[in-house]
Coordinates of C-alpha atoms and ligand atoms in Angstrom, one line a residue:
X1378 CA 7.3 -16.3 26.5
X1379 CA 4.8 -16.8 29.5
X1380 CA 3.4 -20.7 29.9
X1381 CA 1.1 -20.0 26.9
X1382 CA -0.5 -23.5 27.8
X1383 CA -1.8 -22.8 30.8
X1384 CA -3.6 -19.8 30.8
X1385 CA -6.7 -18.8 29.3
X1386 CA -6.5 -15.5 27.3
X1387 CA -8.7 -12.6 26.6
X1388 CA -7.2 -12.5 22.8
X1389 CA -5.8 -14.4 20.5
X1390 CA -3.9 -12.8 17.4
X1391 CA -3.4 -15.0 14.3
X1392 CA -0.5 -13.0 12.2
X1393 CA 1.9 -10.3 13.1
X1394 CA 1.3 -7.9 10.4
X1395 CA 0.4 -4.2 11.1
X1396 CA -3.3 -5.8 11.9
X1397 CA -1.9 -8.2 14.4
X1398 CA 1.2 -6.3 15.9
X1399 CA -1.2 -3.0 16.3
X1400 CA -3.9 -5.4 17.5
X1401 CA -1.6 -6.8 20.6
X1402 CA -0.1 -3.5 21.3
X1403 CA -3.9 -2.3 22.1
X1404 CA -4.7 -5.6 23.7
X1405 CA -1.7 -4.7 26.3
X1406 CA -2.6 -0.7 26.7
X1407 CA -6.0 -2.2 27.7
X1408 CA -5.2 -4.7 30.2
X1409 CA -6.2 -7.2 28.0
X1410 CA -3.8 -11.0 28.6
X1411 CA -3.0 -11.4 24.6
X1412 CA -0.8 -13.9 22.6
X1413 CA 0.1 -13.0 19.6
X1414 CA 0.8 -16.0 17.1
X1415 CA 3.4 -15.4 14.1
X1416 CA 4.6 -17.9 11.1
X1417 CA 7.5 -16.1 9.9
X1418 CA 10.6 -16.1 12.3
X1419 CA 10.1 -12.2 12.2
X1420 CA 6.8 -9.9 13.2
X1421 CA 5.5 -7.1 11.4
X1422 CA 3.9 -9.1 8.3
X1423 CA 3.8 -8.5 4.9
X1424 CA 4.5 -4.7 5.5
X1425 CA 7.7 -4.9 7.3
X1426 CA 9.0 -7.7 5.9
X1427 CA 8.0 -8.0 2.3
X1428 CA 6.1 -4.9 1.7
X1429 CA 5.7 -1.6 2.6
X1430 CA 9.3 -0.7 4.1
X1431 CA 11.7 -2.6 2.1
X1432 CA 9.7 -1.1 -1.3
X1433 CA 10.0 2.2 0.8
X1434 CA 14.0 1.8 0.9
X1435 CA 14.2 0.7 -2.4
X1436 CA 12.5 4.1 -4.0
X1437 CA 14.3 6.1 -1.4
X1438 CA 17.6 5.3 -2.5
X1439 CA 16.6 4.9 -6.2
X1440 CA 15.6 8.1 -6.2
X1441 CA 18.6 9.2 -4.5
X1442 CA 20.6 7.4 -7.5
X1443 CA 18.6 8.8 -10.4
X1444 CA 18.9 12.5 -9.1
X1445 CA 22.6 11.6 -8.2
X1446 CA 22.3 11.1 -12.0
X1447 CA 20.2 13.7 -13.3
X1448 CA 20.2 16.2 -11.4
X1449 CA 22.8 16.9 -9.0
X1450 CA 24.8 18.6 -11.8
X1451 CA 22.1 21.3 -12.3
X1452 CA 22.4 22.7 -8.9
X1453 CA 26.1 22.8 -9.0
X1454 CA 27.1 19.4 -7.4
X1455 CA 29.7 17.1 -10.1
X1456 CA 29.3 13.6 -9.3
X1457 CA 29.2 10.4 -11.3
X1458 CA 27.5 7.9 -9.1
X1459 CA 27.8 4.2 -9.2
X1460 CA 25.3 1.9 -8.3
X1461 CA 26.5 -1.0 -5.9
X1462 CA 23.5 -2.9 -5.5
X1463 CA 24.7 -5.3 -3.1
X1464 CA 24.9 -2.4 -0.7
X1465 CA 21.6 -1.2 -1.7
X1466 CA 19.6 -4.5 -0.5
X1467 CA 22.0 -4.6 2.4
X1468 CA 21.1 -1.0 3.7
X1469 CA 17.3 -2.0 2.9
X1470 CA 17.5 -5.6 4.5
X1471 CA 19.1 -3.6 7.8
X1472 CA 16.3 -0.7 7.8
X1473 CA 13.9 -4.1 7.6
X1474 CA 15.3 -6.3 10.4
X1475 CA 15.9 -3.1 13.1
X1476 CA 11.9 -2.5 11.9
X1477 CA 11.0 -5.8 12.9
X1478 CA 13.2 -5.9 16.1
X1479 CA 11.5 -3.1 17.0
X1480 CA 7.9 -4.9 17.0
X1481 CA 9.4 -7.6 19.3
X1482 CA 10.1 -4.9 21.7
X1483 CA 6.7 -3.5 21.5
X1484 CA 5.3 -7.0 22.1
X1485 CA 7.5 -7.4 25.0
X1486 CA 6.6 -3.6 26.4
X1487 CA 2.8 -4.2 26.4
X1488 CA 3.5 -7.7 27.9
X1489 CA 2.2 -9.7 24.9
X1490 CA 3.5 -13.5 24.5
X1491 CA 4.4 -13.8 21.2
X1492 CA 4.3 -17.3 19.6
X1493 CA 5.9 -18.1 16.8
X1494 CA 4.5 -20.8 14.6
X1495 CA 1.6 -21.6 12.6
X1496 CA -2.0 -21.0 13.9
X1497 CA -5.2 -22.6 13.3
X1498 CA -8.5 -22.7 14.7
X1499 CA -9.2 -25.6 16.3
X1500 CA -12.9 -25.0 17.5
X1501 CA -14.3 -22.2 19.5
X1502 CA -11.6 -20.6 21.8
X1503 CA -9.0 -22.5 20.8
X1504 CA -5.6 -21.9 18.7
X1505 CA -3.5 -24.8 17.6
X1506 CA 0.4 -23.6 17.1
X1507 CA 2.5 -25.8 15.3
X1508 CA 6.5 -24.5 15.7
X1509 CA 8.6 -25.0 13.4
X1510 CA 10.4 -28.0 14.8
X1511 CA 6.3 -29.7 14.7
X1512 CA 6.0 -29.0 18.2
X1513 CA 2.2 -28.5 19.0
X1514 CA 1.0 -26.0 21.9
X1515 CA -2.8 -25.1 22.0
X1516 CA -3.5 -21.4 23.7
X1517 CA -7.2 -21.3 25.0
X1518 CA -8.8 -17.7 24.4
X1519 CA -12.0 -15.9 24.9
X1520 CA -11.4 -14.1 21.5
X1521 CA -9.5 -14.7 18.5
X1522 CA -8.6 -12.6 16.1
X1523 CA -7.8 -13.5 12.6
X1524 CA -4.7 -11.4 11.0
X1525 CA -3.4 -13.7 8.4
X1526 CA -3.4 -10.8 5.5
X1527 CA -2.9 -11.5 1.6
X1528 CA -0.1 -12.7 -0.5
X1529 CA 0.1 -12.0 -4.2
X1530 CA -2.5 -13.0 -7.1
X1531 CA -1.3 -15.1 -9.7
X1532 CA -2.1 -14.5 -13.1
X1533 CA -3.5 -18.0 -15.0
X1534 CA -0.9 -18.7 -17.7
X1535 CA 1.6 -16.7 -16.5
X1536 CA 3.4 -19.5 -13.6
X1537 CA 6.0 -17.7 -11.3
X1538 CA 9.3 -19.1 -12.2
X1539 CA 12.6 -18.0 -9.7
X1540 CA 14.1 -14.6 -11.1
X1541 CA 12.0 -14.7 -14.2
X1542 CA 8.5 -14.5 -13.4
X1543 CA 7.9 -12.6 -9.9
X1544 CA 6.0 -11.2 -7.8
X1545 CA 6.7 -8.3 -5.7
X1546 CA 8.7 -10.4 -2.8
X1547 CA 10.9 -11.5 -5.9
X1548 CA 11.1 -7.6 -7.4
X1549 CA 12.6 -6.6 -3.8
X1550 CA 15.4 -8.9 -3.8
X1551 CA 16.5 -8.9 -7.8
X1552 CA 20.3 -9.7 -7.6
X1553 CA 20.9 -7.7 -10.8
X1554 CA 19.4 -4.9 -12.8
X1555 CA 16.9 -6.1 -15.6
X1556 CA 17.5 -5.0 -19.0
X1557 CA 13.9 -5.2 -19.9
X1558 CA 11.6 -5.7 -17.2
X1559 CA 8.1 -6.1 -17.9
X1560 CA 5.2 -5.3 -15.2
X1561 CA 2.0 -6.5 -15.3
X1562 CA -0.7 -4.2 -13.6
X1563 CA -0.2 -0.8 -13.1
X1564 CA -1.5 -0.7 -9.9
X1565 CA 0.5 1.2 -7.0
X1566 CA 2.9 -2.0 -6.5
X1567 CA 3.7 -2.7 -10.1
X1568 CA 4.4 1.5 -10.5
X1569 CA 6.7 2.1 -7.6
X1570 CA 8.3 -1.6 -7.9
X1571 CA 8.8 -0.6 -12.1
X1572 CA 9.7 3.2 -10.7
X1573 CA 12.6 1.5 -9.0
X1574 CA 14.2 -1.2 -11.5
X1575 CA 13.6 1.7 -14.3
X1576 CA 15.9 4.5 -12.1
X1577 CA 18.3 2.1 -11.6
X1578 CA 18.6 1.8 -15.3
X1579 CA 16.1 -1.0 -16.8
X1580 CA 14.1 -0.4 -19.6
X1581 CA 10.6 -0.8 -18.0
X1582 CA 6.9 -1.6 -20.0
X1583 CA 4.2 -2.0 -17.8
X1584 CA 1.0 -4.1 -19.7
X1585 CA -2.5 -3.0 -17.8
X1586 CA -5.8 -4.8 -18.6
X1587 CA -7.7 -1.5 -17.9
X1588 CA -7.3 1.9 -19.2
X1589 CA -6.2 4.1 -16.4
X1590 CA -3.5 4.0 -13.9
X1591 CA -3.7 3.6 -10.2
X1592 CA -6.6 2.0 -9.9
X1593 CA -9.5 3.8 -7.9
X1594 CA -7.6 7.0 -8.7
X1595 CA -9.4 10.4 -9.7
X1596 CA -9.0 10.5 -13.4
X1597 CA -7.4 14.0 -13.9
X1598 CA -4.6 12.7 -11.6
X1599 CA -4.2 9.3 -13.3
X1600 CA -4.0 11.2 -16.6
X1601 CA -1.5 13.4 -15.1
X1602 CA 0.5 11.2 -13.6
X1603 CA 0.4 8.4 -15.9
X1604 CA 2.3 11.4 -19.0
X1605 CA 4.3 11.9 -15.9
X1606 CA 5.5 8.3 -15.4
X1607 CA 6.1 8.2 -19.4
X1608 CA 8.0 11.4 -19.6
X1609 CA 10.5 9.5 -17.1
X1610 CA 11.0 6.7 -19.9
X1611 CA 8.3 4.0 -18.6
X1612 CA 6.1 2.3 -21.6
X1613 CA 2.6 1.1 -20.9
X1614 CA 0.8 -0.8 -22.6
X1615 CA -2.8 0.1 -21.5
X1616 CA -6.2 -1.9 -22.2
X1617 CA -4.0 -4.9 -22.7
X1618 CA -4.8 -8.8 -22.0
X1619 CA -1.9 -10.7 -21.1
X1620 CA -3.0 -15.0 -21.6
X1621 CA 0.2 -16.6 -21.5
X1622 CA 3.8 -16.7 -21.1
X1623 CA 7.4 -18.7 -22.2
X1624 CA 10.1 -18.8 -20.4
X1625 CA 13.6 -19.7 -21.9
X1626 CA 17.2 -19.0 -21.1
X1627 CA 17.0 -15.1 -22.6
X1628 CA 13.9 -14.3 -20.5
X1629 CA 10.0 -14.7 -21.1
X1630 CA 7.9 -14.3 -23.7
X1631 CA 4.2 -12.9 -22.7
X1632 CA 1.6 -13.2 -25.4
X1633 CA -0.8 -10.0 -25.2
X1634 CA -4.3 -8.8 -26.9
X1635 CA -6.7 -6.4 -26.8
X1636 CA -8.6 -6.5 -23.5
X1637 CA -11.7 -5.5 -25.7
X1638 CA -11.5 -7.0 -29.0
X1639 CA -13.0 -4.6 -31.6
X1640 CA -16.4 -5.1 -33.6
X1641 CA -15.4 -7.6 -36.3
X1642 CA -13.2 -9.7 -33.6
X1643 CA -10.0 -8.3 -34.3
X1644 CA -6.8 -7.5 -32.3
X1645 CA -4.8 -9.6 -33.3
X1646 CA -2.4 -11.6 -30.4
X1647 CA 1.6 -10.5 -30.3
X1648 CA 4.3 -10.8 -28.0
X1649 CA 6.3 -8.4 -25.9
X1650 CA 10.0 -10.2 -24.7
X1651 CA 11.6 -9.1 -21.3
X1652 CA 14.6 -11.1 -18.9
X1653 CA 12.3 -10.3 -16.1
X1654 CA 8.1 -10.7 -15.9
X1655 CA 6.9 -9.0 -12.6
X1656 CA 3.0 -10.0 -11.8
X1657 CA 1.5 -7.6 -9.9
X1658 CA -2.5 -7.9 -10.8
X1659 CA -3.1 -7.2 -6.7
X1660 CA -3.5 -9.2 -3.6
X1661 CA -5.3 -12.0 -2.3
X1662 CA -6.9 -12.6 1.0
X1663 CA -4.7 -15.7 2.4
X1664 CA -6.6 -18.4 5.3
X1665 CA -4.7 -21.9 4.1
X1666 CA -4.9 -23.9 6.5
X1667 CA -6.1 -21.8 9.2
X1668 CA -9.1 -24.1 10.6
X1669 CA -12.1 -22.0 9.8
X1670 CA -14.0 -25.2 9.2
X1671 CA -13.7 -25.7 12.8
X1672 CA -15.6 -22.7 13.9
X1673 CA -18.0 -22.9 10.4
X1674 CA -16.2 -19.7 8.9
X1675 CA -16.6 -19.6 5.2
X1676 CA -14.6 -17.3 3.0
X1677 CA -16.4 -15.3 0.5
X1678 CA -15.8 -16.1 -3.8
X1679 CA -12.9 -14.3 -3.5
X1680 CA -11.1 -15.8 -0.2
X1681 CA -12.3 -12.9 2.2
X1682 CA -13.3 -13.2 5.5
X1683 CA -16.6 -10.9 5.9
X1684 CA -17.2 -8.8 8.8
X1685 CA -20.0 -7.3 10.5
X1686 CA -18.0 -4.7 12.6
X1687 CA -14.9 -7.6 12.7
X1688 CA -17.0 -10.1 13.9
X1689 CA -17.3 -13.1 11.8
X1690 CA -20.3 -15.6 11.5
X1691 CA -18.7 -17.7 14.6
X1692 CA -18.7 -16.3 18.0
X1693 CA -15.8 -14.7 19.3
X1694 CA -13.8 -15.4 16.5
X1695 CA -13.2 -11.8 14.8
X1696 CA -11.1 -10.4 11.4
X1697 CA -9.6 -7.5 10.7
X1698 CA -6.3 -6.2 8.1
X1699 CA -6.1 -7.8 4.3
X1700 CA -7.8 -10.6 4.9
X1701 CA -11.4 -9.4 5.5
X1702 CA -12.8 -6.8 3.5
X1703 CA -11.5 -2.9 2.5
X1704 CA -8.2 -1.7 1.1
X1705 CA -5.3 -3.8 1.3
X1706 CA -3.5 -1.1 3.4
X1707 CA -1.2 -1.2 6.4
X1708 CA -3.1 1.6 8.1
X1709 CA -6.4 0.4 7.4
X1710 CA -4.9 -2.8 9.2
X1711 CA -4.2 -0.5 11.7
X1712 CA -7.5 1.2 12.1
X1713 CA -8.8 -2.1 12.1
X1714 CA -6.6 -3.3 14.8
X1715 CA -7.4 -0.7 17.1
X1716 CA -11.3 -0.7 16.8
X1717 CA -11.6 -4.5 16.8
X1718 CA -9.5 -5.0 20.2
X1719 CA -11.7 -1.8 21.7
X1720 CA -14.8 -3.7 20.8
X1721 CA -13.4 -6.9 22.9
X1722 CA -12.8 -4.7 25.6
X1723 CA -16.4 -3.5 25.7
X1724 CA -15.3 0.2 24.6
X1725 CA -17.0 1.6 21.1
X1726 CA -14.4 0.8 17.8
X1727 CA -15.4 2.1 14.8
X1728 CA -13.6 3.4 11.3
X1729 CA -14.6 5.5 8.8
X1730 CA -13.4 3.8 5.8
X1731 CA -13.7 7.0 3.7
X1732 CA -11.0 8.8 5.1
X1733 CA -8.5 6.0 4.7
X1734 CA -5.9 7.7 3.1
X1735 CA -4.1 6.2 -0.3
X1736 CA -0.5 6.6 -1.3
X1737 CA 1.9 5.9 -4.1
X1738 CA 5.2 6.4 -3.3
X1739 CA 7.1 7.2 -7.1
X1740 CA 8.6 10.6 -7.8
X1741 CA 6.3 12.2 -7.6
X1742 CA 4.3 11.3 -5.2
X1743 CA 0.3 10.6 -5.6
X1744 CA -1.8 11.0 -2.9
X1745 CA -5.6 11.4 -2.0
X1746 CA -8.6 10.9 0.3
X1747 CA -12.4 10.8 -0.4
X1748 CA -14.3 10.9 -3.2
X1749 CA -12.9 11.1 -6.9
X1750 CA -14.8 13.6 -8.9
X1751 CA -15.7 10.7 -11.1
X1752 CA -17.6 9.2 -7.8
X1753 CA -19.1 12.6 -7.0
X1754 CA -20.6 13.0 -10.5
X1755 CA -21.8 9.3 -10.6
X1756 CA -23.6 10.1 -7.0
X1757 CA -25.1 13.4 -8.2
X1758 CA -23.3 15.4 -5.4
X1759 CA -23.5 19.0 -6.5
X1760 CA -19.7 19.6 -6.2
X1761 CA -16.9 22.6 -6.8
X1762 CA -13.9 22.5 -7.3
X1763 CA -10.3 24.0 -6.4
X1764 CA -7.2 23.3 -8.0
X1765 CA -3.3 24.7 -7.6
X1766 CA -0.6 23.8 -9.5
X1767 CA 2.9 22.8 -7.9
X1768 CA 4.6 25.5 -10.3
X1769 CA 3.4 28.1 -8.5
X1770 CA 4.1 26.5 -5.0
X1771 CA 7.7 28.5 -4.3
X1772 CA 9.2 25.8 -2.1
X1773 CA 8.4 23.2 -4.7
X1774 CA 10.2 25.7 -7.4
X1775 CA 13.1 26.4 -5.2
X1776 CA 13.5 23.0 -5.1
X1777 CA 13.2 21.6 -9.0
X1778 CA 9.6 19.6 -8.1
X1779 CA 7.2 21.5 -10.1
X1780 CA 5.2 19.0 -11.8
X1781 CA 1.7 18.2 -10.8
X1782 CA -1.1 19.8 -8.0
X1783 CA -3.4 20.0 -5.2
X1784 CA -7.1 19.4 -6.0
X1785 CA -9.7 20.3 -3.2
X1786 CA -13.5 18.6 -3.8
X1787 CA -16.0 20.3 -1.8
X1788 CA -19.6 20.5 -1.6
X1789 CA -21.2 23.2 -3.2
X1790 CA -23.9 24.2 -0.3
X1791 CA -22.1 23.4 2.3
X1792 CA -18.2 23.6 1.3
X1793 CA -17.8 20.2 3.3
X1794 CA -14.5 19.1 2.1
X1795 CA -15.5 15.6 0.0
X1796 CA -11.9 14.5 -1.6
X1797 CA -8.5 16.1 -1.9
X1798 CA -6.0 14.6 -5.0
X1799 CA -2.7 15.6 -5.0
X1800 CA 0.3 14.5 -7.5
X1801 CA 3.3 15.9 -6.8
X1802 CA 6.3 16.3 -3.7
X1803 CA 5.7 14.5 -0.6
X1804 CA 2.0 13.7 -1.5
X1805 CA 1.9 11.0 0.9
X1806 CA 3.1 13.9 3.7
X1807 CA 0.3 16.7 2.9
X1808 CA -2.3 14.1 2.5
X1809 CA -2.4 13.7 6.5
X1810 CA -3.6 17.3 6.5
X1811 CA -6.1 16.2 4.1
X1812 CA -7.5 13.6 6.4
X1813 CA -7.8 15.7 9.3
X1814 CA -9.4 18.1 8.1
X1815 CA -11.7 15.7 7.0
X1816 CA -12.0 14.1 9.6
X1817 CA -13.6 16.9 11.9
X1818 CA -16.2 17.4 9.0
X1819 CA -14.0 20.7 8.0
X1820 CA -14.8 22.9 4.9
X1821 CA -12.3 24.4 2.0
X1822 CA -13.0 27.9 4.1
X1823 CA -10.8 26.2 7.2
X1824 CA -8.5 25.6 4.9
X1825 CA -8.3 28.7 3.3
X1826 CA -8.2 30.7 6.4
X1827 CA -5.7 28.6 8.2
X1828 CA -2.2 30.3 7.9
X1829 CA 0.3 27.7 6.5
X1830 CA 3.8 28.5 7.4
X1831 CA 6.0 29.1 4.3
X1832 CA 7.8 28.4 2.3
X1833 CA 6.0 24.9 2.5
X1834 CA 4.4 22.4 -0.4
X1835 CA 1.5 22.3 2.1
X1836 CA 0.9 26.3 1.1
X1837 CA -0.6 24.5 -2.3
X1838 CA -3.0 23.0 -0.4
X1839 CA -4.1 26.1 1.1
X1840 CA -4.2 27.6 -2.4
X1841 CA -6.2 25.2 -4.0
X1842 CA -8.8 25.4 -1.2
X1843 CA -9.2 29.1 -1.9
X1844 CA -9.8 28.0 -4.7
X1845 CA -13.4 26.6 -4.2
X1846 CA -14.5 29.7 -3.8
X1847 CA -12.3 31.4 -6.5
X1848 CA -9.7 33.3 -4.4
X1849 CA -6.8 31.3 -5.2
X1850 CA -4.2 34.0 -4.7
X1851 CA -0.5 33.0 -6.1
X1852 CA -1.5 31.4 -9.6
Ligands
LIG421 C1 5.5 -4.5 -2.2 C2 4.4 -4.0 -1.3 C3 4.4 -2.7 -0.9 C4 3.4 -2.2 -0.1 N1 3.4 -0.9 0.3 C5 2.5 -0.4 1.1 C6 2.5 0.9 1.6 O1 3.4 1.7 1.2 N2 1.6 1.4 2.4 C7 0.6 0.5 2.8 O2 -0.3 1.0 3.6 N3 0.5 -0.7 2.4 C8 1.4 -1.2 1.6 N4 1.4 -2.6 1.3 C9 0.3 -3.4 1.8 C10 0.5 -3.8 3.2 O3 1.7 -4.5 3.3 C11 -0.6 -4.7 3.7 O4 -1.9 -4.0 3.5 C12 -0.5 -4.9 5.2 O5 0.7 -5.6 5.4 C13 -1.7 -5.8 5.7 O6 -1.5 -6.0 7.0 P1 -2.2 -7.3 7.7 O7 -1.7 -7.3 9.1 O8 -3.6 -7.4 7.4 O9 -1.5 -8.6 7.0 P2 0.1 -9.0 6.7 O10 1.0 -7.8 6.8 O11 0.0 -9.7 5.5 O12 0.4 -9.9 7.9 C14 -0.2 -11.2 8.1 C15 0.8 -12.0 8.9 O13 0.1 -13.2 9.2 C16 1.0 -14.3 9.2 N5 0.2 -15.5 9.1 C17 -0.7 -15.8 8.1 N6 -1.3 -17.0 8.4 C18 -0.8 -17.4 9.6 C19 -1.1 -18.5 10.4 N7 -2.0 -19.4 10.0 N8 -0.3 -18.7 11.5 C20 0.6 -17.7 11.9 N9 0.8 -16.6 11.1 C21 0.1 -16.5 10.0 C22 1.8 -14.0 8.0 O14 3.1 -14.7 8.0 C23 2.0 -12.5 8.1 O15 3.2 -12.2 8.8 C24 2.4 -3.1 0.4 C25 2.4 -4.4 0.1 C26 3.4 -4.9 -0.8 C27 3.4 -6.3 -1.2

């Protein structure tokens, strides 16, 4: 690292995530002199370290063990696999360290400093790092940049507690298979976390407050995927409270009711037993002890920083990833990171929220863009509709994926495409075709009329956007 002392820098990044990594790589492309200041003793945030890669590894190579399992034997391979879990975390925690190595190269390439420590304001255009040793350094900036992301809600009456009750950090590195492991939330980390314990042989019941999976998810998909997730041996428990939990030397005891209690009051309390309580209600916008009392920034009720096109209420002190509002995704981080740091550089930065893309990574996949058709009724938008099923995609039959489909949501004068919904294989791949075409305003009739190269799953998403007009052709 440069003399971060003594220089003055066009940007400050607080955080390392894909927000502030993303943020400094800009920074650098633009000419811009940025630090970028980082608490763990690795970069890449919550995502890389904790998050979206290791969970990534974890349901790739669960899923390589379950079919290893299931289904090898049906296309004429005889094996009898045997899970060395040890080896699985090691192959993950390697993926996850060359990741992050990869980020200090990036840093180093775009000639970022990177500090490592803890940040906080300290007034207007000024950063306080404390290393880890308590050494103090204060970088002086023209902007800052607040990238401190979210950690994990906690539920009240349900205390974390070392390999019993976790959160997802604790689900990644679980030294040993539960027998019962119970998930609360079935929200896209408490599925893909509860799709990987359950293929590596747990028993897996996942308690949800609300009725519907996958939160924010069009409802013919959640129902879809939700038999789906059943049909591979997960229990839920939907519409269901949990208000408290025991912990003992077998495991925990939660206490559950009702989330609505009926007319005359009843549902009565009971308790569900598991060795291992994973919490996963969501995330929380985290700014502990990051000074913005110093520069008269006041979180929101629920801890978020507001924006108004990532600047905060304090001058040249802006926001942008988990902790400000938006979805609690690495590429909307991304997005953020790239218009917020072409803003400082006096060049336009702007993202269309609609089109951020969401993902859930189980087998199969779920994937979509836009609006639900539950949010196209509600709005009045005069909608049709095209839908293909994966069991008549021949790629997908070839290749034993068959469940689920594409669903195309356009608008019925002009056939502007409004939301596409898929559940089934590689979702989270075809969805990118999804978002572009949305993205240059296109209609279901591009779609239709663009020739798809086969055999390829993304020929269903042709087929369902004949579809809008009725001219599906292979179902
Ligand atoms: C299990 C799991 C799976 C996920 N899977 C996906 C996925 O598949 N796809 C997806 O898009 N998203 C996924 N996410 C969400 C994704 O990880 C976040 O949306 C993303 O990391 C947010 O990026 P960010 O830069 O805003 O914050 P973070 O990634 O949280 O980074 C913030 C960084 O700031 C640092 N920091 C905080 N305060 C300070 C301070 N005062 N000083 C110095 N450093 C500080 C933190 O140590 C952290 O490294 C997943 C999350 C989890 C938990």
């Amino acid at each position: 690292m440069a003399d971060a002392a003594s220089q003055t820098y066009d940007v400050v990044i607080i955080g390392g995530g894909p927000g502030g990594y993303n943020a400094a790589i800009r920074a650098g492309q633009l000419g811009l002199k940025a630090a970028l200041v980082e608490k763990r003793s690795t970069l890449g945030g919550t995502c890389l370290n904790v998050g979206c890669m290791p969970s990534k590894a974890l349901l790739h190579a669960s899923e390589l063990y379950e079919a290893a399992n299931n289904e090898f034997a049906g296309i004429g391979i005889d094996v009898k696999p045997k899970l060395n879990l040890a080896q699985m975390h090691k192959a993950k925690d390697d993926s996850v360290e060359a990741l992050t190595k990869g980020i200090e190269f990036l840093m180093k390439k775009n000639k970022v400093d990177v500090v490592k420590g803890f940040g906080r304001i300290a007034g207007q255009g000024k950063v306080e790092v404390e290393a880890e040793g308590g050494a103090k350094t204060t970088l002086e900036t023209k902007n800052i940049v607040i990238a401190t992301g979210s950690e994990p809600t906690p539920l009240p009456g349900v205390d974390f507690e070392d390999g019993k009750v976790i959160d997802s950090t604790g689900a990644l590195f679980l030294p040993k298979v539960p027998k019962h492991l119970i998930v609360i939330g079935a929200g896209v980390i408490g599925l893909e976390l509860g799709s990987v314990w359950r293929r590596l042989g747990a028993q897996v019941t996942v308690v949800e407050f609300l009725d519907k999976v996958g939160a924010g998810m069009d409802g013919e998909v959640a129902t879809a995927f939700q038999r789906g997730l059943t049909k591979q041996g997960m229990t839920f428990r939907m519409g269901t409270k949990v208000t408290g939990a025991k912990t003992s030397k077998d495991g925990v005891e939660l206490t559950l009711e009702p989330a609505q209690k009926s007319e005359n009051g009843g549902g009565e309390a009971e308790t569900l037993k598991g060795d291992v309580v994973l919490v996963a209600i969501g995330r929380r916008p985290y700014t502990a002890g990051l000074g913005l009392e110093t520069v008269g920034v006041t979180p929101d009720q629920r801890g978020f920083i507001a924006n108004d096109h990532f600047k905060t209420s304090a001058p040249g002190v802006w926001v942008i990833g988990d902790v400000t509002h938006g979805p609690m995704l690495a590429h909307k981080a991304e997005e953020d990171a790239v218009a917020v740091i072409e803003l400082i550089a006096g060049k336009p930065g702007h993202v269309d929220y609609d089109l951020v893309p969401s993902v859930i990574y189980t087998g199969p996949e779920v994937a979509w863009v836009g609006k639900t058709e539950e949010a196209l009724k509600a709005a009045g938008v005069n909608y049709k509709k095209g839908k293909f099923p994966f069991a008549a995609n021949s790629r997908a039959k070839i290749n034993h994926e068959t469940e689920g489909f594409v669903k195309v949501l356009a608008d019925a004068a002009t056939d502007k495409v409004l939301g596409v919904h898929i559940y089934g294989p590689q979702a989270g791949e075809l969805i990118g075709e999804a978002c572009m075409t949305m993205a240059f305003g296109g209609a279901s009739e591009d779609v239709a009329r663009t020739c798809h190269p086969h055999p390829t799953r993304s020929e269903a998403f042709r087929q369902a956007a004949m579809g809008v007009e009725g001219w599906t052709m292979q179902a």
